Amino acid sequence: MEYKTLDLYHRLGLIIHENMDIEWMKGSMYDPQDRYKVFPCLNMRFHEATRDAYIKRLHTILETYKGKNEWCIFKYPFSRKDVYLISIIQYREYCQFIYQQPDFISPQQYFGGDKYISLCDECISDLESLCDWVYAHM
């Protein structure tokens, strides 16, 4: 696979999918038509037999990446089927926060409009080098 020719919003998902046995994945990090529609993240579910090893491997790769933000893999708190997300630490904190709230709070409300846009832009600007890093360490 010549990953550099892939659209950036799909690239990380395809790199991971090519190198790991993934049960399910939403392969787009963001909507290219509206980059602020959803917060940039990659959603996936691993086969139970390989889940722990793959999560550990991705955690190590993401932990050593140096971008504008710190990237991580975490279990989505609302998931009933062990869906894991790759995103930045601030988004993981947001997910953990809303899980404990009685009412839904959007990422835009949680971060504030300007901060939300800034974080989305930083995530998207990290993607090229993040994909290079993940590809090189797979």
Coordinates of C-alpha atoms in Angstrom, one line a residue, residues 9-138:
Y9 CA -8.9 11.7 6.6
H10 CA -8.8 8.0 5.8
R11 CA -5.0 7.4 6.0
L12 CA -4.5 6.4 9.6
G13 CA -7.5 4.0 9.6
L14 CA -6.2 2.3 6.5
I15 CA -2.6 2.0 7.9
I16 CA -3.9 0.4 11.1
H17 CA -6.4 -1.8 9.2
E18 CA -3.6 -3.1 6.9
N19 CA -1.4 -4.0 9.9
M20 CA -3.9 -5.3 12.4
D21 CA -6.8 -7.7 12.4
I22 CA -9.6 -5.2 13.1
E23 CA -13.2 -6.4 13.7
W24 CA -14.8 -3.1 12.8
M25 CA -13.6 0.4 12.1
K26 CA -15.1 3.8 11.2
G27 CA -12.2 4.7 8.9
S28 CA -12.5 8.4 8.7
M29 CA -10.8 10.8 11.2
Y30 CA -13.0 13.8 10.2
D31 CA -15.5 14.9 7.6
P32 CA -13.5 16.6 4.7
Q33 CA -16.6 18.6 3.8
D34 CA -16.9 20.0 7.3
R35 CA -13.8 19.5 9.4
Y36 CA -15.5 20.8 12.5
K37 CA -18.6 18.6 12.3
V38 CA -17.2 15.9 14.6
F39 CA -14.0 15.9 16.7
P40 CA -11.1 14.1 14.9
C41 CA -10.9 10.6 16.1
L42 CA -10.6 7.0 14.8
N43 CA -13.2 4.5 16.1
M44 CA -12.5 0.8 16.0
R45 CA -13.2 -2.6 17.6
F46 CA -10.6 -5.3 17.9
H47 CA -11.2 -9.1 17.9
E48 CA -11.1 -10.2 21.5
A49 CA -8.2 -12.6 21.0
T50 CA -5.9 -9.8 19.8
R51 CA -7.4 -6.8 21.5
D52 CA -5.0 -6.4 24.4
A53 CA -1.8 -6.8 22.3
Y54 CA -3.0 -4.4 19.7
I55 CA -4.0 -1.8 22.2
K56 CA -0.7 -2.1 23.9
R57 CA 1.1 -1.8 20.6
L58 CA -0.9 1.3 19.5
H59 CA -0.5 2.9 23.0
T60 CA 3.3 2.6 22.7
I61 CA 3.4 4.0 19.2
L62 CA 1.1 6.9 20.1
E63 CA 2.8 7.7 23.4
T64 CA 6.1 8.2 21.6
Y65 CA 4.7 10.4 18.8
K66 CA 5.5 14.1 19.2
G67 CA 3.0 16.4 17.6
K68 CA 1.0 19.5 18.5
N69 CA -1.0 17.4 20.9
E70 CA -0.6 14.2 22.8
W71 CA -2.3 11.3 21.1
C72 CA -3.7 8.2 22.8
I73 CA -6.0 5.2 22.4
F74 CA -8.8 4.7 24.9
K75 CA -12.0 2.8 25.3
Y76 CA -15.0 4.9 24.6
P77 CA -16.9 5.1 27.9
F78 CA -20.4 4.7 26.3
S79 CA -19.4 1.7 24.3
R80 CA -21.2 -1.6 25.0
K81 CA -19.1 -3.4 22.4
D82 CA -15.6 -2.3 23.4
V83 CA -15.1 0.4 20.8
Y84 CA -11.7 2.2 21.1
L85 CA -10.8 5.6 19.9
I86 CA -7.6 7.2 18.8
S87 CA -7.6 10.9 19.4
I88 CA -5.9 13.4 21.7
I89 CA -5.8 13.4 25.4
Q90 CA -8.1 16.4 25.7
Y91 CA -10.8 14.5 23.8
R92 CA -10.3 11.4 26.1
E93 CA -10.8 13.7 29.1
Y94 CA -14.0 15.2 27.4
C95 CA -15.4 11.6 26.9
Q96 CA -14.7 10.7 30.5
F97 CA -16.3 13.9 31.7
I98 CA -19.5 13.5 29.7
Y99 CA -19.9 9.9 30.7
Q100 CA -20.3 11.1 34.3
Q101 CA -22.8 13.8 33.4
P102 CA -26.6 13.4 33.5
D103 CA -27.0 15.6 30.4
F104 CA -25.1 15.5 27.1
I105 CA -22.6 18.3 26.6
S106 CA -21.2 18.7 23.1
P107 CA -17.5 19.0 22.5
Q108 CA -18.1 22.6 21.3
Q109 CA -19.8 23.4 24.6
Y110 CA -17.1 21.6 26.7
F111 CA -14.1 23.2 25.0
G112 CA -15.7 26.4 23.9
G113 CA -16.1 27.4 20.3
D114 CA -12.7 28.9 19.6
K115 CA -10.8 26.1 21.6
Y116 CA -12.8 23.4 19.8
I117 CA -11.9 24.8 16.4
S118 CA -8.3 25.2 17.4
L119 CA -8.1 21.6 18.7
C120 CA -9.7 20.3 15.5
D121 CA -7.2 22.2 13.4
E122 CA -4.3 21.0 15.5
C123 CA -5.4 17.4 15.2
I124 CA -5.8 17.6 11.5
S125 CA -2.4 19.3 11.1
D126 CA -0.8 16.5 13.1
L127 CA -2.3 13.8 10.9
E128 CA 0.4 13.7 8.1
S129 CA 3.2 13.2 10.6
L130 CA 1.1 11.0 12.9
C131 CA 0.4 8.7 9.9
D132 CA 4.1 8.6 9.0
W133 CA 5.0 7.8 12.6
V134 CA 2.4 5.0 12.9
Y135 CA 3.4 3.5 9.6
A136 CA 7.1 3.5 10.4
H137 CA 6.4 1.8 13.8
M138 CA 3.9 -0.8 12.7

